[in-house]
Coordinates of C-alpha atoms in Angstrom, one line a residue:
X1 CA -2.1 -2.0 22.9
X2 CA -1.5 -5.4 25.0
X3 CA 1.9 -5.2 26.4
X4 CA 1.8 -8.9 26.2
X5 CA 1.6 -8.8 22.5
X6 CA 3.2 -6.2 21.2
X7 CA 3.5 -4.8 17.2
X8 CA 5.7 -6.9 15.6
X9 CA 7.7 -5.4 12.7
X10 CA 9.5 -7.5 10.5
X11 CA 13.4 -6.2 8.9
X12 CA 15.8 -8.3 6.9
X13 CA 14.6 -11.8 7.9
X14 CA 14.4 -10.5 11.3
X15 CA 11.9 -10.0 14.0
X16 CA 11.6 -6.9 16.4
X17 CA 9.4 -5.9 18.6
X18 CA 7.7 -2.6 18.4
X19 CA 7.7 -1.2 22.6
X20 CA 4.4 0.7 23.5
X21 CA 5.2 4.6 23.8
X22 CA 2.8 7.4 25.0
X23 CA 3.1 9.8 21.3
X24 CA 2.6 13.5 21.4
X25 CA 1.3 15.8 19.0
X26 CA 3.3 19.0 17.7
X27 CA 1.4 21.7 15.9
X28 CA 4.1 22.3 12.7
X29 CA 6.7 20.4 14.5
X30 CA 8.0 16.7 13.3
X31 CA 7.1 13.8 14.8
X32 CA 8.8 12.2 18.1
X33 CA 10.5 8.7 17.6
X34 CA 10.5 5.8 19.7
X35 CA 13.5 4.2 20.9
X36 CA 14.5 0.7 21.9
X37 CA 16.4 0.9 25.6
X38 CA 20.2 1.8 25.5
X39 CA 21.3 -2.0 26.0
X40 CA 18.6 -3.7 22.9
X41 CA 20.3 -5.2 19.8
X42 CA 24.2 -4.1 21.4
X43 CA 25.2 -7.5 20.5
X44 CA 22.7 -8.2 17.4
X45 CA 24.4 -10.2 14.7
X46 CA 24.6 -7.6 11.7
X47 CA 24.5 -10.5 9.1
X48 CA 21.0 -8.8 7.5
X49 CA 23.3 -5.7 6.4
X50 CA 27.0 -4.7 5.8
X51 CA 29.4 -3.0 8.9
X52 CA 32.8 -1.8 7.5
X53 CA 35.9 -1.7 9.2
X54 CA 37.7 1.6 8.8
X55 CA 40.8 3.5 10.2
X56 CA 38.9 5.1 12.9
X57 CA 36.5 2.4 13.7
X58 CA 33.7 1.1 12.2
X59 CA 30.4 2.7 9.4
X60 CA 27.5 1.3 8.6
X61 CA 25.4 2.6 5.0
X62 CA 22.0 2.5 4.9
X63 CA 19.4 3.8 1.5
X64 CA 16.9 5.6 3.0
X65 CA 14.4 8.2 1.0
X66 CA 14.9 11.6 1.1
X67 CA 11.3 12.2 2.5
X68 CA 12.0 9.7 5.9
X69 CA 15.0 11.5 6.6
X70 CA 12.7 14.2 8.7
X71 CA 11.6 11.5 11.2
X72 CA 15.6 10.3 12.0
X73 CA 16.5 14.0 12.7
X74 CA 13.4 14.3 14.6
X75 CA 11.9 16.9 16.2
X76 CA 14.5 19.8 17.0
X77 CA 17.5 17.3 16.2
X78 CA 16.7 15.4 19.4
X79 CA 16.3 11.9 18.0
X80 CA 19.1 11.6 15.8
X81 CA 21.2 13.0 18.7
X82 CA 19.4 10.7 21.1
X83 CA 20.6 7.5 19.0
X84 CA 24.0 8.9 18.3
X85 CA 24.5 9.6 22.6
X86 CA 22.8 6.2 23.2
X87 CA 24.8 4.1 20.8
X88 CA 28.3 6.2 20.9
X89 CA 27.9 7.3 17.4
X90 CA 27.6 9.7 14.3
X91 CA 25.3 9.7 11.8
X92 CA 25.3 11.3 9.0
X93 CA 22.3 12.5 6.8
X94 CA 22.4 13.9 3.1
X95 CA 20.6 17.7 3.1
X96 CA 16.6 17.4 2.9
X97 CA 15.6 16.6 -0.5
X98 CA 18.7 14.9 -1.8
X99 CA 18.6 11.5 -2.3
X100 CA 22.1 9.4 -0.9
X101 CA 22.5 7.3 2.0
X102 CA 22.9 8.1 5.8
X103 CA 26.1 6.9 6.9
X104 CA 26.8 5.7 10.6
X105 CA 29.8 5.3 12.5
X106 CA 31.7 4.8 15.2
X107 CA 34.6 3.2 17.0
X108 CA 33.0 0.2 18.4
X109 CA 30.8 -2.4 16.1
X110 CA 27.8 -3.1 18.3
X111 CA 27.0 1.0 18.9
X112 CA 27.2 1.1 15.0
X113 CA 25.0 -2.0 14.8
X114 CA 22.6 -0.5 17.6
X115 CA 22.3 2.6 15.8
X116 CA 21.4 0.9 12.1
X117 CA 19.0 -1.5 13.7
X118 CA 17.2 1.3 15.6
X119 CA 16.8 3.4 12.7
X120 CA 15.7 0.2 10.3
X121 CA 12.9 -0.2 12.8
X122 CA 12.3 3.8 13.3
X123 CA 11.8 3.8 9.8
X124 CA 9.5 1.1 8.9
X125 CA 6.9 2.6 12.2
X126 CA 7.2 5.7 10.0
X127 CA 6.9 4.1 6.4
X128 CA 3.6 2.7 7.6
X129 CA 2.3 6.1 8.0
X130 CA 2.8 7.5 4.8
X131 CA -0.1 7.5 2.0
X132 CA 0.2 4.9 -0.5
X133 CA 2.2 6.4 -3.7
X134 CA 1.6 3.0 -6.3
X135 CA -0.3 -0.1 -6.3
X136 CA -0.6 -3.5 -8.2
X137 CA -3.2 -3.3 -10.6
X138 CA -5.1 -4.7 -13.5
X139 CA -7.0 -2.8 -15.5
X140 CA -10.7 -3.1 -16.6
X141 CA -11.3 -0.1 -18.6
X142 CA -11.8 -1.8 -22.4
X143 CA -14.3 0.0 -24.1
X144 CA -17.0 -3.1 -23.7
X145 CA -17.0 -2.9 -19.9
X146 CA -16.8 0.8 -19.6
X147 CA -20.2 0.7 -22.2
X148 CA -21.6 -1.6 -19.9
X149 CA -20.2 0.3 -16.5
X150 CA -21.8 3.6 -17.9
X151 CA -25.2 1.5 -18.3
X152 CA -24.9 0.2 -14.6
X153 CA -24.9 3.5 -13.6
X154 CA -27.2 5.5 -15.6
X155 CA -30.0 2.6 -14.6
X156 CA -28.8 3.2 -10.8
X157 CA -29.6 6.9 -11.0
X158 CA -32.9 5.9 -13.0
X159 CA -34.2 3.4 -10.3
X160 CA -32.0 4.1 -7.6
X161 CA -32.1 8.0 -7.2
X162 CA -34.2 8.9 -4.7
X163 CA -32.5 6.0 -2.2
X164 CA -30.7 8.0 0.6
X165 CA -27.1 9.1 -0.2
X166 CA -27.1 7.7 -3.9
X167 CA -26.1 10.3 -6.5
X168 CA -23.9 10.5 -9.4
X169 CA -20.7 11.7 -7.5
X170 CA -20.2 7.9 -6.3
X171 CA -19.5 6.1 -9.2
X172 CA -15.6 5.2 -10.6
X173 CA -14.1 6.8 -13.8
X174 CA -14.9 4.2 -15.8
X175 CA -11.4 4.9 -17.6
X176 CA -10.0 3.7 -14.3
X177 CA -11.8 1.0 -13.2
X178 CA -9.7 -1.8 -12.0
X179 CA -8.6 -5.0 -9.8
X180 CA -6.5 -3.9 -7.1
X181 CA -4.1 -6.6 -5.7
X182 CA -1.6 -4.5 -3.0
X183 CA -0.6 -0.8 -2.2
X184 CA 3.1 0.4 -1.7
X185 CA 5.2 3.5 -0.5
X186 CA 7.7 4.3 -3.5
X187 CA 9.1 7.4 -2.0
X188 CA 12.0 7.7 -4.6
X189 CA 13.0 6.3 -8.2
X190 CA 15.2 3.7 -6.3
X191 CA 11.9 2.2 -5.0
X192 CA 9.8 2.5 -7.6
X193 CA 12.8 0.5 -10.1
X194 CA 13.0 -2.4 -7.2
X195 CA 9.4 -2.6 -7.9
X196 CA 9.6 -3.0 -11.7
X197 CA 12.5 -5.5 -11.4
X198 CA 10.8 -7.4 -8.7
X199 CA 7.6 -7.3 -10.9
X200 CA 10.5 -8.8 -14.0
X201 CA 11.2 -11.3 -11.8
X202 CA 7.9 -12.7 -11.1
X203 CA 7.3 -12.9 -14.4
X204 CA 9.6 -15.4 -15.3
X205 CA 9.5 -17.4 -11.7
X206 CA 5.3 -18.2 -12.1
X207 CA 3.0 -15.9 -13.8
X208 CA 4.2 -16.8 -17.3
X209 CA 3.8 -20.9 -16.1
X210 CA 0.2 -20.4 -14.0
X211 CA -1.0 -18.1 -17.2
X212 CA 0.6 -20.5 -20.2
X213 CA 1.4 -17.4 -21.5
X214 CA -1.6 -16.3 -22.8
X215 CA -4.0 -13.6 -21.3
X216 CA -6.6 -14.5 -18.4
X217 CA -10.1 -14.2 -19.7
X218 CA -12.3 -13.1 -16.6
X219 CA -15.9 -12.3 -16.5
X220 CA -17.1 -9.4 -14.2
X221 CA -20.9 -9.9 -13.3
X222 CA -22.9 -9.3 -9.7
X223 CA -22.1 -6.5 -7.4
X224 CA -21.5 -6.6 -3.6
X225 CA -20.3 -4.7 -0.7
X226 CA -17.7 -4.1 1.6
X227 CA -19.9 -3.4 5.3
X228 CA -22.1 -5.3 6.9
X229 CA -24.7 -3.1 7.2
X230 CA -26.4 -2.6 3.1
X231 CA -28.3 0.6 4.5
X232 CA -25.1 2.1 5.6
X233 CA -22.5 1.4 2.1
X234 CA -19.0 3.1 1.6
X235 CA -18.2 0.5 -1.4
X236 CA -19.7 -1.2 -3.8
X237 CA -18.0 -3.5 -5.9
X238 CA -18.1 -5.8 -9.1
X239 CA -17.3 -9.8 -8.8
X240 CA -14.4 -10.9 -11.2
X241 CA -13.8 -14.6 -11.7
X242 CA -12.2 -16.8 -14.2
X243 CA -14.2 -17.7 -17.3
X244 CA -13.2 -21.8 -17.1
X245 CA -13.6 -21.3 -14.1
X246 CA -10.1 -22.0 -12.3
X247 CA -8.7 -20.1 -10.0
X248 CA -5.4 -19.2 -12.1
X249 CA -5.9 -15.4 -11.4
X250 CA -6.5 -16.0 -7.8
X251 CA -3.1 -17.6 -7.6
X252 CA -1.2 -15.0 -9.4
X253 CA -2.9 -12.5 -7.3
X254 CA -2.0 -13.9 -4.1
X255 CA 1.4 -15.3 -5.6
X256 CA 2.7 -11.3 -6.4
X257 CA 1.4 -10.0 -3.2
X258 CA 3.3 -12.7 -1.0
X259 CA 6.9 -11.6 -3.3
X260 CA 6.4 -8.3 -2.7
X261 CA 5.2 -8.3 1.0
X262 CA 8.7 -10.7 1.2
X263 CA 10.8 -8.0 -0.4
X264 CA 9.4 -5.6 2.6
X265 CA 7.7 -2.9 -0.3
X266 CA 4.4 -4.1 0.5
X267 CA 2.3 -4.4 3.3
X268 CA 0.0 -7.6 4.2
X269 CA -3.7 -6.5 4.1
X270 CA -5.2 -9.6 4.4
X271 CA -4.6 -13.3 4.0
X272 CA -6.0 -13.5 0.3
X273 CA -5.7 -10.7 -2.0
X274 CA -9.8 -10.3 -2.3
X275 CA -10.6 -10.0 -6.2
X276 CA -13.2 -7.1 -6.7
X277 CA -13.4 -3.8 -8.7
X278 CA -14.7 -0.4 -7.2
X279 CA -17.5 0.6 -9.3
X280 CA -19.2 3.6 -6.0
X281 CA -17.1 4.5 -3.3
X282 CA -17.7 7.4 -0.8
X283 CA -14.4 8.9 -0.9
X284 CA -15.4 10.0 -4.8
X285 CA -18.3 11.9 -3.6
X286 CA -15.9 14.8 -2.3
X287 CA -12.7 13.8 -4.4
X288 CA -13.8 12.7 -8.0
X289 CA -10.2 11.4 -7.9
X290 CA -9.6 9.9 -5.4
X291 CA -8.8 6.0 -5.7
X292 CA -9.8 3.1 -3.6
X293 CA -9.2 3.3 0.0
X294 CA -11.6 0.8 1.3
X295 CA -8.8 -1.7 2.0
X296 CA -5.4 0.6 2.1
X297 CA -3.5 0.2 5.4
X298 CA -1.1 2.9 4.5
X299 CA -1.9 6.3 5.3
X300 CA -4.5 8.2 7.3
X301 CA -8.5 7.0 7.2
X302 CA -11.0 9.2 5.4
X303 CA -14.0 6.8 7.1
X304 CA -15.0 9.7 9.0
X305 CA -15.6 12.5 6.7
X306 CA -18.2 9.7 4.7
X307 CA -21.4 9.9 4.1
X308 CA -22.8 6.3 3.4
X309 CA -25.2 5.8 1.2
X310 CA -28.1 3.1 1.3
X311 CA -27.5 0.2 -1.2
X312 CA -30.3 -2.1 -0.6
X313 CA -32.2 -1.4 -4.0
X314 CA -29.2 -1.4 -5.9
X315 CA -28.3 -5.2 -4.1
X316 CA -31.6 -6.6 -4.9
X317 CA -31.9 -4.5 -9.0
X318 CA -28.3 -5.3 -9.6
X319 CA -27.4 -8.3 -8.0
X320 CA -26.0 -9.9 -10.9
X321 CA -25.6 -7.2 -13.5
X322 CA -23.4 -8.4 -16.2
X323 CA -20.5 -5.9 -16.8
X324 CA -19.1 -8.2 -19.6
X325 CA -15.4 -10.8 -20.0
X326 CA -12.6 -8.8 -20.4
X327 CA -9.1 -10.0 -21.5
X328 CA -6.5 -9.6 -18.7
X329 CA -2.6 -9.4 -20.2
X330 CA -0.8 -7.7 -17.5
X331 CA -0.1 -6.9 -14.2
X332 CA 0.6 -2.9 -13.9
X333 CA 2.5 -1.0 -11.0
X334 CA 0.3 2.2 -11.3
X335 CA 1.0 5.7 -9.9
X336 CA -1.8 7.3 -7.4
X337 CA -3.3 10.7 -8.6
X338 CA -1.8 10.5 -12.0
X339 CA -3.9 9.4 -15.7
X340 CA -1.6 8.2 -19.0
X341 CA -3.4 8.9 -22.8
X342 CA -6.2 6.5 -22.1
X343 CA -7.2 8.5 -19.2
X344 CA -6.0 5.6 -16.8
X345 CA -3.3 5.7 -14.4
X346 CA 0.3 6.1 -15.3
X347 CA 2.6 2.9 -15.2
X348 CA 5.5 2.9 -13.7
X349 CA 6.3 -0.5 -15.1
X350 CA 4.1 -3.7 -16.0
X351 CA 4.8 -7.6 -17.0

């Protein structure tokens, strides 16, 4: 890391800056925290969240899931009692596993307000860590593009076969194949119903106007890749573009992803949410189902343990196969390792 630019993390409207720290590993142990010095954010203005005045001083609330609550106790205890002996306070935390609120207090305001602001930014350097749980999705699974989908890929294996790498174990379910627009950590039912509502809420301020409330008709056609090298492929993926030609979905796409990065349960990826659908990706080869990693932020990388396989043939056979248009009338918040009736993924909500 450059000291002179260091991780910024972003809380409440606010802007804090993540200090470099040397981290240790602990076989079956927690991991260690990082702390801001004794005297940061003493006198930080608490107008991003609510301190209340009580008989013996002051308490500050703050929702946090039940799985997080492992990295403020920390290791042994120490780092929850590091932050209470650094900021002169008490925090209390609801018994692993049950969902509530840790409640901080203490007899002066600014220890109270140190302590909440340390653990808002403790948490979000461990929420980043965690696997993705949902994501934003469209699906493409009607029965025309999974007919056509199944045809891509038994030509691949016809022409393609004896290519280095290529086999059947690469290809997407085609009952899941979809557009990805952004990943999120939903670690409790709290999270995953701000999600829904936020998703309500987008509805009604601009996808129902940029859609004229009628579905998007896209055509998917052409494949490309994700690397640079075509020898050396971990994805390969469809191209999805509007019919008349506008770039309506784009705009949605990139309209939802900017409200939910803003409402801090998404992550930014990358500037423009990059409209493409999985159709071989190297992380099904050992886990049929597995979904698409390629561009996830959250969670540990599975690059290493891939074998790449060599897509030049396919590029040049399939350059612009023609997967078929496809009617798209809703965005979905879907769940990770899970498959509804259809054999796609659960929704935990849609508009």
């Amino acid at each position: 890391m450059d000291v002179l630019r260091p991780t910024l993390v972003r809380i409440g409207g606010r802007v804090y800056r993540k200090n470099f720290i040397q981290e240790q590993a602990y076989q079956h142990e927690e991991e260690d925290d990082f702390c801001a010095g004794p005297s940061d954010c003493a006198d930080e203005p608490c107008d991003a969240f609510v301190v209340e005045e009580t008989e013996k001083g002051f308490q500050c609330r703050v929702e946090v899931p039940s799985p997080l609550y492992k990295y403020i106790i920390g290791k042994k205890g120490e780092t929850k009692k590091k932050l209470e002996t650094e900021t002169r306070t008490s925090i209390s935390i609801p018994k692993p596993g049950v969902e509530g609120e840790i409640v901080i207090t203490g007899q002066h305001r600014g220890g109270v307000i140190s302590a909440r602001t340390r653990i808002d930014v403790l948490l979000e350097s461990f929420r980043k860590k965690q696997p993705f749980t949902h994501f934003l999705s469209f699906a493409l699974n009607q029965p025309t593009i999974q007919e056509k989908f199944l045809q891509f890929k038994e030509e691949v294996l016809e022409k393609c076969s004896k290519d280095q790498g290529v086999s059947s174990s690469l290809f997407q379910n085609p009952a899941k194949l979809h557009l990805t627009l952004g990943t999120l950590v939903l670690l409790n039912e709290q999270e995953i119903q701000k999600a829904c509502d936020l998703l309500q809420r987008c509805k009604e301020d601009f996808v129902n106007q940029i859609a004229g409330g009628k579905p998007l008709t896209v055509v998917v056609a052409g494949v490309e890749y994700m690397n640079d090298d075509p020898a050396m492929m971990d994805v390969l993926y469809a191209r999805v573009h509007m019919k008349d030609g506008s770039d309506r979905l784009q705009v949605i796409a990139d309209q939802l992803v900017e409200r939910f990065v803003a409402s801090g349960l998404m992550l930014r990826e990358w500037d423009r949410v990059k409209l493409h659908a999985t159709v071989m990706n190297t992380v099904f080869r050992k886990d049929p189902s597995a979904e698409e990693r390629s561009n996830a932020m959250t969670g540990r990388s599975s690059f290493k343990e891939r074998e790449s396989f060599n897509g030049r043939n396919i590029l040049k056979l399939f350059e612009n196969f023609y997967f078929g248009e496809v009617e798209l009338d809703s965005v979905r918040l879907s769940q990770r390792f899970s498959s509804d009736a259809s054999g796609y993924y659960a929704t935990s909500g849609q508009l």
